[in-house]
Short mmCIF file of C-alpha atoms and ligand atoms in Angstrom, two decimals:
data_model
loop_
_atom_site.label_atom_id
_atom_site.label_comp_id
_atom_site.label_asym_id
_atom_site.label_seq_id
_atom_site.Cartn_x
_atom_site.Cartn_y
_atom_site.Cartn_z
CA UNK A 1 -3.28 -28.77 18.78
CA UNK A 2 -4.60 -30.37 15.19
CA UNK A 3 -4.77 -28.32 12.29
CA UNK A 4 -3.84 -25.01 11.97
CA UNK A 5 -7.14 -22.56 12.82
CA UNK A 6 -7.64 -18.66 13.22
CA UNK A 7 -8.49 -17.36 16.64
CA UNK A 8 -10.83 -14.60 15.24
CA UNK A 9 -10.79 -13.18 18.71
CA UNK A 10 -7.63 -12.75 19.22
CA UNK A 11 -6.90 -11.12 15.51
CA UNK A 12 -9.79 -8.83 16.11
CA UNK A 13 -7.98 -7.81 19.54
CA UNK A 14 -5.17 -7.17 17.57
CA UNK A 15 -6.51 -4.99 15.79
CA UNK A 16 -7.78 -2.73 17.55
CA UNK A 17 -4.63 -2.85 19.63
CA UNK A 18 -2.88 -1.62 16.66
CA UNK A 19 -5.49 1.16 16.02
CA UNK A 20 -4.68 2.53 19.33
CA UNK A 21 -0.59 2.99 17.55
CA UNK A 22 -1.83 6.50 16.29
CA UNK A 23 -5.23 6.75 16.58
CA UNK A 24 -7.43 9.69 16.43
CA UNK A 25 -10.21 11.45 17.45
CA UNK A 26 -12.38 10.24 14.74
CA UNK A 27 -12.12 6.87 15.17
CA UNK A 28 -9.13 6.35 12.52
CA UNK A 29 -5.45 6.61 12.44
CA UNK A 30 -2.86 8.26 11.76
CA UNK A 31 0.20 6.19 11.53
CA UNK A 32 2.53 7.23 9.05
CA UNK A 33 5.39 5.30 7.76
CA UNK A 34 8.80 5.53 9.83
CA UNK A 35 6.60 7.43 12.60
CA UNK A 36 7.16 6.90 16.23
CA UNK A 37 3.20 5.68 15.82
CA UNK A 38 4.20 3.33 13.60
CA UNK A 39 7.31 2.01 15.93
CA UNK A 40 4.81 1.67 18.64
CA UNK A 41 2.93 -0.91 15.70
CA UNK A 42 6.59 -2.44 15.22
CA UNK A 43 6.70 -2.94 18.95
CA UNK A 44 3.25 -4.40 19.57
CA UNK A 45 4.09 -7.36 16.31
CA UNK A 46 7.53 -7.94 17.63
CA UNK A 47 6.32 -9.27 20.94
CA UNK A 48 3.61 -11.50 20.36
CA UNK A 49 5.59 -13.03 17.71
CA UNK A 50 8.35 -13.38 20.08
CA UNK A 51 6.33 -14.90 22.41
CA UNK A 52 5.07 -17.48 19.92
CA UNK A 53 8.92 -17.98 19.39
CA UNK A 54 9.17 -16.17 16.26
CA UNK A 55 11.93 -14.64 15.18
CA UNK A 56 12.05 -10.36 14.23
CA UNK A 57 14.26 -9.23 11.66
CA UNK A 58 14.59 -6.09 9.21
CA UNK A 59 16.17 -4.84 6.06
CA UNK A 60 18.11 -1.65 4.36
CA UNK A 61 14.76 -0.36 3.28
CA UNK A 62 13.09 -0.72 6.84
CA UNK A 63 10.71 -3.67 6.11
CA UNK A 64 10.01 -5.93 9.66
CA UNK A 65 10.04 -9.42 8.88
CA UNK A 66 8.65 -12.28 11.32
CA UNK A 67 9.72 -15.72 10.86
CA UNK A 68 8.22 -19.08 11.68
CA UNK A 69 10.86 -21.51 10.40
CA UNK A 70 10.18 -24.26 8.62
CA UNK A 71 12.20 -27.85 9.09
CA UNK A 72 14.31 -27.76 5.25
CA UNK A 73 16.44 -24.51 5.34
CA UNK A 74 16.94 -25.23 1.46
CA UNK A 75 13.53 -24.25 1.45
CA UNK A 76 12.72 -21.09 -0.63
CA UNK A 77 10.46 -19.05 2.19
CA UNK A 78 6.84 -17.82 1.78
CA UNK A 79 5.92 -14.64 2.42
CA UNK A 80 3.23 -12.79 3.86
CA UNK A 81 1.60 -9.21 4.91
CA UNK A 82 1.29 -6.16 3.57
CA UNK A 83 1.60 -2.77 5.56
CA UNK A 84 1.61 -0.77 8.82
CA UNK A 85 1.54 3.26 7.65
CA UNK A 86 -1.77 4.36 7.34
CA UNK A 87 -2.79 7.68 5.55
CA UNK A 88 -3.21 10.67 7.71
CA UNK A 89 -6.66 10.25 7.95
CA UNK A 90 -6.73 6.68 7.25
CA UNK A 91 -8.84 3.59 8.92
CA UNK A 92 -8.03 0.58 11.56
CA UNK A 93 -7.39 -2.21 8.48
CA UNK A 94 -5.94 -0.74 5.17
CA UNK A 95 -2.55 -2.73 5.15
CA UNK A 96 -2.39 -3.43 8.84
CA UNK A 97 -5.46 -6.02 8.27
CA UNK A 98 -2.81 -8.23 6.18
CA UNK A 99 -0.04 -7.20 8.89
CA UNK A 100 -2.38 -8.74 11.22
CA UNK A 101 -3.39 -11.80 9.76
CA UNK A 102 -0.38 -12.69 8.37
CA UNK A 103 0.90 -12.91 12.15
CA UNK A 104 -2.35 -14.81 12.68
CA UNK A 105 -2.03 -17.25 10.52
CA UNK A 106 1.71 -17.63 11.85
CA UNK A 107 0.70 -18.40 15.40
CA UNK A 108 -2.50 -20.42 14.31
CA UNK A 109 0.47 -22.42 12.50
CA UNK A 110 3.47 -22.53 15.56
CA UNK A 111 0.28 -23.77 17.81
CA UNK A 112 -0.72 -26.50 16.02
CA UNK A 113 1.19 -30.24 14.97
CA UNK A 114 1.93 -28.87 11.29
CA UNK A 115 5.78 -28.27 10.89
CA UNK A 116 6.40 -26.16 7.77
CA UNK A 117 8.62 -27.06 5.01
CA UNK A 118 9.89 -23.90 4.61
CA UNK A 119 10.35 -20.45 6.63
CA UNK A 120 6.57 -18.65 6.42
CA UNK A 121 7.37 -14.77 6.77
CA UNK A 122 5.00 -12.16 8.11
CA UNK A 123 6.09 -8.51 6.48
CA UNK A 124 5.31 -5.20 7.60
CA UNK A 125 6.48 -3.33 3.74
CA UNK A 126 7.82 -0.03 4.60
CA UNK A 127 5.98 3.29 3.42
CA UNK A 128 3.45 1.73 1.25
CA UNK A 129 0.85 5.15 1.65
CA UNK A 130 3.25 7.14 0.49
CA UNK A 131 1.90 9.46 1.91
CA UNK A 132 4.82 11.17 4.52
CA UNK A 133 7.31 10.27 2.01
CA UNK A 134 6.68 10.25 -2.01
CA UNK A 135 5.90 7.48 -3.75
CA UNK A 136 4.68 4.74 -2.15
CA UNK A 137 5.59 1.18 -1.90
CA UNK A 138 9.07 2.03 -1.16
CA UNK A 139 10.18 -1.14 0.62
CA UNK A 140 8.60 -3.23 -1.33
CA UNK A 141 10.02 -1.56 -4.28
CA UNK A 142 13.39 -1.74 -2.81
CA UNK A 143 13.13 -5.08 -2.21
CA UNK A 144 11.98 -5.74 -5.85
CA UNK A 145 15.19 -3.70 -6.70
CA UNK A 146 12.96 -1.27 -8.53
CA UNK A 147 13.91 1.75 -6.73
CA UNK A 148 17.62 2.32 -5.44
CA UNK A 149 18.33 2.93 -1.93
CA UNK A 150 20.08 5.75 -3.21
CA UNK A 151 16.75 7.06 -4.97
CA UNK A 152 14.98 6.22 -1.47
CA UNK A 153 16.99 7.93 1.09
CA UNK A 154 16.85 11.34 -0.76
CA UNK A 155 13.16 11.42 0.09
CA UNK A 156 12.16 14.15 2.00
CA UNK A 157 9.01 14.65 3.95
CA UNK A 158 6.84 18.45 4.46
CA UNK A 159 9.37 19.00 7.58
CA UNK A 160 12.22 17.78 5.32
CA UNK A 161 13.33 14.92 7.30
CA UNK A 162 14.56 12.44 4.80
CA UNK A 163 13.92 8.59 4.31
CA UNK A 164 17.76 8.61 5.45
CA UNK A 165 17.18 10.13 8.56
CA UNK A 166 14.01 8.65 9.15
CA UNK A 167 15.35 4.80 8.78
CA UNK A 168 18.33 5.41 10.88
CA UNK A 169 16.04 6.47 13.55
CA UNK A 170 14.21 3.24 13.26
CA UNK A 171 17.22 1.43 13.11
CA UNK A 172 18.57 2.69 15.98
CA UNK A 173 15.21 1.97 18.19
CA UNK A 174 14.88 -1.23 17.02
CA UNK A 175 18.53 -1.94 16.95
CA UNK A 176 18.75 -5.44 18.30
CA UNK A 177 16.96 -6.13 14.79
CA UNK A 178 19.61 -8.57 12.87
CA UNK A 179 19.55 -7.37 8.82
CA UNK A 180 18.31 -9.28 6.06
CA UNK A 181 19.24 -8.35 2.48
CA UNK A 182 17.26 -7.23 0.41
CA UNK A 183 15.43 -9.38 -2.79
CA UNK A 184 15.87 -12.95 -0.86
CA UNK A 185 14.73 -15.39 -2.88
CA UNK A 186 10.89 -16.70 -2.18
CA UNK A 187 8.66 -19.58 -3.13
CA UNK A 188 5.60 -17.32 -3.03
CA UNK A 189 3.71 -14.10 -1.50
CA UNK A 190 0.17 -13.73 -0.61
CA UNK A 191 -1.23 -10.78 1.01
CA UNK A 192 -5.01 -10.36 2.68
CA UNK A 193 -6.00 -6.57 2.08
CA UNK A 194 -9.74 -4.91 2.62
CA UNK A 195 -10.79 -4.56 -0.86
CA UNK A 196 -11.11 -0.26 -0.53
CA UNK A 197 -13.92 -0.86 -3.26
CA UNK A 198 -17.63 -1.67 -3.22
CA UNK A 199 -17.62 -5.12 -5.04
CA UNK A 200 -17.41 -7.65 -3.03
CA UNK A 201 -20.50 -6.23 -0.29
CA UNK A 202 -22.45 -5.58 -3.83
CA UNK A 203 -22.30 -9.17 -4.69
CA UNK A 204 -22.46 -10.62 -0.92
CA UNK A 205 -19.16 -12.49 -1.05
CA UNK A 206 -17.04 -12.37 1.58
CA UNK A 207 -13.85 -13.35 -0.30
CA UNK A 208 -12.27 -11.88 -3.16
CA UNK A 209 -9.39 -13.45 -5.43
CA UNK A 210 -7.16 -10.88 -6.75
CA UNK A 211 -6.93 -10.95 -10.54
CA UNK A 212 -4.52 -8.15 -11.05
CA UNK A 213 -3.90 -4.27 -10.18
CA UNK A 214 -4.89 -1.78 -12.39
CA UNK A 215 -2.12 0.56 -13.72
CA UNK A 216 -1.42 3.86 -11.69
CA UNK A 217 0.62 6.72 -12.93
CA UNK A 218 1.42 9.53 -10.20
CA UNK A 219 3.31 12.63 -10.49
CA UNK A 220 4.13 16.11 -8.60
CA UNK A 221 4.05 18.95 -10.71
CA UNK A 222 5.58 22.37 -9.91
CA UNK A 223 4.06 25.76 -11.11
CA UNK A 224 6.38 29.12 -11.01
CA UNK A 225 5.52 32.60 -11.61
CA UNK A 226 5.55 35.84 -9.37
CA UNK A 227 4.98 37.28 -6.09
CA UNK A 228 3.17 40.54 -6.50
CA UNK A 229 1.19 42.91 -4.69
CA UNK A 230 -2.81 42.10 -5.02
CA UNK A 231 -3.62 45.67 -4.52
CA UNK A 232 -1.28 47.03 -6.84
CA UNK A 233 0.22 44.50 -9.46
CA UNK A 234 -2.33 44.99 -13.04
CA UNK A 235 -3.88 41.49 -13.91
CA UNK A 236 -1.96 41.94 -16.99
CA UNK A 237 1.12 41.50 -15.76
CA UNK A 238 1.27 38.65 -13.32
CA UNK A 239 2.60 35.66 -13.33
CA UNK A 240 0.17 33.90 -10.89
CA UNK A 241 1.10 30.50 -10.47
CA UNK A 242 -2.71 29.56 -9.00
CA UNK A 243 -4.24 30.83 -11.89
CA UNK A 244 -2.23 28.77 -14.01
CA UNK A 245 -3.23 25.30 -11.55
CA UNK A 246 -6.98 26.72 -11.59
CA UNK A 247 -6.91 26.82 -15.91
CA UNK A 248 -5.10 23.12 -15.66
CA UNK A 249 -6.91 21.80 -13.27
CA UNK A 250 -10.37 22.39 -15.12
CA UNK A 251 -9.25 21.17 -18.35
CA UNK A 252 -7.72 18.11 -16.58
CA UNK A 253 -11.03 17.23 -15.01
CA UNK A 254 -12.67 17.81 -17.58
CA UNK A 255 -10.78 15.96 -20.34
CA UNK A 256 -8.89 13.39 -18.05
CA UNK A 257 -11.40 13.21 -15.11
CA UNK A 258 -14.43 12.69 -17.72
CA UNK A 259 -12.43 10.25 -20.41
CA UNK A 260 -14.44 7.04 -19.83
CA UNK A 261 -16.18 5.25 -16.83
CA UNK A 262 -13.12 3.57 -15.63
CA UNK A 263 -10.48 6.15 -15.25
CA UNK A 264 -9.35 7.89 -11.97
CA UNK A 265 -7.66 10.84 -11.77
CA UNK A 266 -7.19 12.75 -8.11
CA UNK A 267 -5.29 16.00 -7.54
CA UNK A 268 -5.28 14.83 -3.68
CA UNK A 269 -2.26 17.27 -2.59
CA UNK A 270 -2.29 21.27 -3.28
CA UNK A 271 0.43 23.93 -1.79
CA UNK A 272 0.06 27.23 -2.59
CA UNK A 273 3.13 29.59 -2.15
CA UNK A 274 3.52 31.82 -0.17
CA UNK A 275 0.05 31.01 0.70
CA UNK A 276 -0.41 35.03 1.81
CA UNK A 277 -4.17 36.73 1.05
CA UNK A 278 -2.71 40.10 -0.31
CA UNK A 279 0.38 38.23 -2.35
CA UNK A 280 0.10 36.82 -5.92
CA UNK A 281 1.10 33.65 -5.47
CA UNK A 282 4.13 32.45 -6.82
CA UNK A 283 4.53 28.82 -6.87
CA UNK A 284 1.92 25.78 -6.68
CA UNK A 285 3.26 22.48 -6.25
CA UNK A 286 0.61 19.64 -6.74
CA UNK A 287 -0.04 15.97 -7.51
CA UNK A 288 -1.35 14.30 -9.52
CA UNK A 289 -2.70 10.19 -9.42
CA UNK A 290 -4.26 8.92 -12.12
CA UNK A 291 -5.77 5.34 -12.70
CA UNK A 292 -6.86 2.63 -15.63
CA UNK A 293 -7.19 -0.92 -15.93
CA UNK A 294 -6.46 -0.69 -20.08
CA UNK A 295 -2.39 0.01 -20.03
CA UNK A 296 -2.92 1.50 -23.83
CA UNK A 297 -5.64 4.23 -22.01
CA UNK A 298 -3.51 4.92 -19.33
CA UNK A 299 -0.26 5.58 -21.25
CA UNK A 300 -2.78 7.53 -23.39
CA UNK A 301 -4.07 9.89 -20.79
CA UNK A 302 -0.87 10.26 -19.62
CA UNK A 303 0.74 11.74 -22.26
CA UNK A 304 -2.39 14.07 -22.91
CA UNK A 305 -2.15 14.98 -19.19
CA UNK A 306 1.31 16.50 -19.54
CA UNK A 307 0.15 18.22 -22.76
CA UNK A 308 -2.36 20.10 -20.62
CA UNK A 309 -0.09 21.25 -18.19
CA UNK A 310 2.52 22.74 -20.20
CA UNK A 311 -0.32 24.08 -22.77
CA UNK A 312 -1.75 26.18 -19.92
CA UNK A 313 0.73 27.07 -18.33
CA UNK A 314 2.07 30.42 -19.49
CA UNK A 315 3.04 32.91 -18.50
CA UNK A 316 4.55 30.30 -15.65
CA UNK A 317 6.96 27.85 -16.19
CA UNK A 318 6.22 24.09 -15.02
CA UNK A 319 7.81 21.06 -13.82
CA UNK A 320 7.51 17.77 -13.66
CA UNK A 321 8.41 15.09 -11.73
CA UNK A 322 7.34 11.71 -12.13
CA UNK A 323 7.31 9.25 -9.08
CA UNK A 324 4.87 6.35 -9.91
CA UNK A 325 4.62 4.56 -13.46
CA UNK A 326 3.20 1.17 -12.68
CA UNK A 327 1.12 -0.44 -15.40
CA UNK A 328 -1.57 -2.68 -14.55
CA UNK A 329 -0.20 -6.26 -13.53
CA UNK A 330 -1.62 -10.04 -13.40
CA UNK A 331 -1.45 -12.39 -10.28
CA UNK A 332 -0.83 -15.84 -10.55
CA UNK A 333 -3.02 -18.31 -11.82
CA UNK A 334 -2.38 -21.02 -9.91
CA UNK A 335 -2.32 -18.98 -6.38
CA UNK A 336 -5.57 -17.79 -7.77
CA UNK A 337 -7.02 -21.52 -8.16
CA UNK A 338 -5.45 -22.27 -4.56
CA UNK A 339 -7.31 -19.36 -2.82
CA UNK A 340 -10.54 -20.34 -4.51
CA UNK A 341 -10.26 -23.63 -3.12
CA UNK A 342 -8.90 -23.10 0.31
CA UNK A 343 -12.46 -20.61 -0.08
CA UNK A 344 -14.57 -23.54 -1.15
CA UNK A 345 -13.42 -26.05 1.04
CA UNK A 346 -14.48 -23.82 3.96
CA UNK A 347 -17.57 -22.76 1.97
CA UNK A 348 -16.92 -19.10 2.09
CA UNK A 349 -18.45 -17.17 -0.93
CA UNK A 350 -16.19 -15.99 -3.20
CA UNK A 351 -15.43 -14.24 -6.77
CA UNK A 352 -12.52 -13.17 -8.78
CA UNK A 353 -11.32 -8.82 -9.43
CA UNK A 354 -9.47 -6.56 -10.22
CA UNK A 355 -7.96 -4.52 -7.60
CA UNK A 356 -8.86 -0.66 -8.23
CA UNK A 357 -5.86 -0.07 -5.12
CA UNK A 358 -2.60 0.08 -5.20
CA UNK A 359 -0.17 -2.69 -3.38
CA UNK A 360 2.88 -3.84 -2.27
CA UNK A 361 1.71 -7.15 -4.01
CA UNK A 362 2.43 -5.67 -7.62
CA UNK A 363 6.17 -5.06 -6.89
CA UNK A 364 6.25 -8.89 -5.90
CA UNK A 365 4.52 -10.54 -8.94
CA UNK A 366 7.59 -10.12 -10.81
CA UNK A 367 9.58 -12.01 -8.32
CA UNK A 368 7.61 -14.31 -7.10
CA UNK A 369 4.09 -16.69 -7.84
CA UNK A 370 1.75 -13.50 -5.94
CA UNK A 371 -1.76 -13.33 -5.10
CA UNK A 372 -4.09 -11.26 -2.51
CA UNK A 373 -7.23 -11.92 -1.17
CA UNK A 374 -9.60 -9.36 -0.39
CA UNK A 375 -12.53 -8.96 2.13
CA UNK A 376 -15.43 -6.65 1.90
CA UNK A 377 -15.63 -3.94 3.99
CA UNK A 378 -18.41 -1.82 5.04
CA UNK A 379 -19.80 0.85 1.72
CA UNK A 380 -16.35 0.12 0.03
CA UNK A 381 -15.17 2.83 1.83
CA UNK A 382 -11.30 3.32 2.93
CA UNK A 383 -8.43 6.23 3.35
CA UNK A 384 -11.12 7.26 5.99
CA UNK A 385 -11.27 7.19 9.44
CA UNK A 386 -14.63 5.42 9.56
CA UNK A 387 -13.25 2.53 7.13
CA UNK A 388 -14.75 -0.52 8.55
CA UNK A 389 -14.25 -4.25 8.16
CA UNK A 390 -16.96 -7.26 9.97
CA UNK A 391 -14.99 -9.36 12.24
CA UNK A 392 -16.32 -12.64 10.60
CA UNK A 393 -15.17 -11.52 7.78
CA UNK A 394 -11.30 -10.23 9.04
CA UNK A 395 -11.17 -13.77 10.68
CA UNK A 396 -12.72 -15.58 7.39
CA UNK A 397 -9.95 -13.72 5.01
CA UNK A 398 -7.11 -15.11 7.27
CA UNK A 399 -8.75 -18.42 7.47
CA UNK A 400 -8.69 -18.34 3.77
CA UNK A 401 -4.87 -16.86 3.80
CA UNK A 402 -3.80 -19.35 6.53
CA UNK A 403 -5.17 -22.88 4.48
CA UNK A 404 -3.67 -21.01 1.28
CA UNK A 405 -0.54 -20.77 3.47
CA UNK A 406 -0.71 -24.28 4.57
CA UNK A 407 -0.61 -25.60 1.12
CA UNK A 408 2.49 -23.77 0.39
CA UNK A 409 4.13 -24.63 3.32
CA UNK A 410 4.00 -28.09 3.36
CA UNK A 411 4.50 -28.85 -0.55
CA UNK A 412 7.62 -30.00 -0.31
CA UNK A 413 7.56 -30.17 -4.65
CA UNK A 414 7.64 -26.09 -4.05
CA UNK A 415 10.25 -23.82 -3.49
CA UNK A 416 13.47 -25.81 -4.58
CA UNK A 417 16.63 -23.61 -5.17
O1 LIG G 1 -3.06 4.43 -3.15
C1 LIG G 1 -3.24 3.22 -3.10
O2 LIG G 1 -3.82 2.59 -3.98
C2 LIG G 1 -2.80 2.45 -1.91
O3 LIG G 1 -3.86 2.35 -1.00
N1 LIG G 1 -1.69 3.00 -1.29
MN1 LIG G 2 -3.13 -0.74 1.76
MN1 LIG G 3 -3.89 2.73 1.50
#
């Protein structure tokens, strides 16, 4: 009992407990969203925050929610957590590292003589990868109202099981679930998150306040020509849809790709149809993510982007469909200060940046005062299966997340309706 502390062991357990919820060969995972993987993750949260005598709940949009309840239900809640779907090849802490601490911090809390104010929430956001099921972020996004259910549950993965199908499965397993709606109100959301980027291990700090998320712009683009013979069909007269991605894809590398120092741009998914040696193929569907801090650059590139693939297209015909358009965003100032402190106080080194990642965190600033903390992890290095994170540093990040929390939760001057 006494004030609220991390048990670094038993996060770092819990980890790799999770990692074992689709783990692979290399040493990563592969836990994609609305998975049976990820429902064995689902399983292993639900009970040890049951047995801490939290409560499990879920949502239309397949978000898990775990609730420490505070002693003023007028309370607005805070929330917590990030995400539990890895990439395929992904790593043991991208998104399950704020799962995990957020839970952390919640029985670090129910342990000890503090009594929150308010409900503190732990959230597992549904399909943040995006990965399985195109874009990302979807629960959080639902949540945020951004994207319809509607919109969500025509999502189809590369087996074409839907989003529809694929949450009524969940719900059905986890059935004894009660429903929240969707878009409660909250007094404030933090989320802890490996940083994905080589910054804070550069500069030796171990914790890193989130300034903002720098603005992402994602689309899948269709190319169609004609089958054809390869032996017989004269070069003249094909319509060969990989020809037409091979002439775009240079000049987008080249004129996109090489723009400035900051920009990202990643053709990360390629299907080539009907993917035969001896047939011309007729259809390439790709994607396309592209990244800027500057919103003015982005919304720039973009537009030249699109030029590019309809300019070299011919004698194909191209679609387009665009699934991300998410300008760069600020956190909150104040949450900021508060994470700084809570740093201080515990004498953990830290500095302020800019997320170069994507997070469920952006679709919440709008709703609520949001921040994230980052932690280093090892050569910046993440969507890999050798992604790696110290243990003193998981267990100093939720430290940091839990005193943050702490604040929240017991300012009573926060959080009225
Ligand atoms: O792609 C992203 O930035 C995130 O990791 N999903
Ligand atoms: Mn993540
Ligand atoms: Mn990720």
């Amino acid at each position: 009992m006494g004030m609220p502390r991390i048990d670094g062991d038993r996060l770092w357990a819990s980890l790799l407990a999770l990692a074992e919820c689709g783990a692979t060969a290399k040493g990563g995972v592969n836990r994609q969203a609305l998975s049976a993987e990820e429902h064995a993750a689902w399983r292993l949260v639900i009970g040890w925050a049951r047995d801490a005598g939290l409560t499990a709940s879920t949502d239309a949009a397949g978000n898990l929610f775990l609730t420490l309840p505070g002693s003023d239900p007028q309370a607005l809640p805070v929330l917590t957590g990030s995400h539990l779907d890895s990439q395929p090849t992904g790593g043991r802490f991208d998104g399950v590292y704020g799962v995990a601490a957020a839970l952390e911090a919640l029985l670090a809390l129910a342990e000890s003589d503090v009594r929150p104010v308010c409900d503190v929430i732990a959230v597992a956001w549904m399909n943040e990868e995006g990965s399985r099921f195109a874009p990302g972020m979807m629960g959080s996004q639902a949540f945020a109202g951004v994207m319809s259910m509607a919109e969500i549950e025509a999502v189809r993965d590369a087996q074409g099981i839907s989003v529809a199908e694929a949450l009524a499965e969940q719900m059905a397993v986890f059935a004894e679930l009660p429903r929240r709606s969707l878009g409660f109100p909250l007094a404030a959301y933090l989320e802890a998150h490996i940083e994905q980027g080589p910054v804070l291990e550069a500069r030796e700090k171990v914790i890193g306040m989130v300034t903002g998320i720098q603005g992402k712009k994602t689309w899948e683009i269709t190319l169609s020509g004609m089958e054809g013979h390869a032996g017989t069909l004269a070069m003249a007269d094909r319509e060969d849809a990989l020809a037409a991605f091979s002439r775009i894809a240079q000049r987008l590398y080249e004129e996109i790709g090489g723009h400035d120092t900051m920009v990202k741009f990643t053709i990360g998914r390629l299907r080539v149809e009907p993917n035969a040696p001896s047939v011309v193929p007729a259809k390439v569907v790709f994607s396309i993510d592209l990244r800027h801090p500057d919103n003015p650059v982005l919304e720039h590139l973009g537009q030249r982007l699109l030029a590019i693939c309809t300019e070299q297209t011919a004698p194909c015909r191209v679609a387009v469909k665009a699934l991300v358009d998410a300008p760069s965003n600020l956190f909150d100032a104040d949450l900021q200060a508060q994470i700084e402190a809570s740093a201080k106080r515990r004498e953990i080194p830290s500095l302020h940046l800019l997320s170069a990642a994507g997070h469920d965190a952006r679709y919440m600033a709008p709703l609520c005062p949001s921040a994230m903390i980052f932690i280093p992890c090892k050569g910046g290095v993440s969507h890999a299966e050798h992604e790696w994170a110290e243990p003193t540093h998981v267990t100093a990040g939720a430290q940091v997340l839990l005193d943050t929390l702490l604040t929240l939760c017991t300012d009573t001057s926060r959080g009225e309706p």
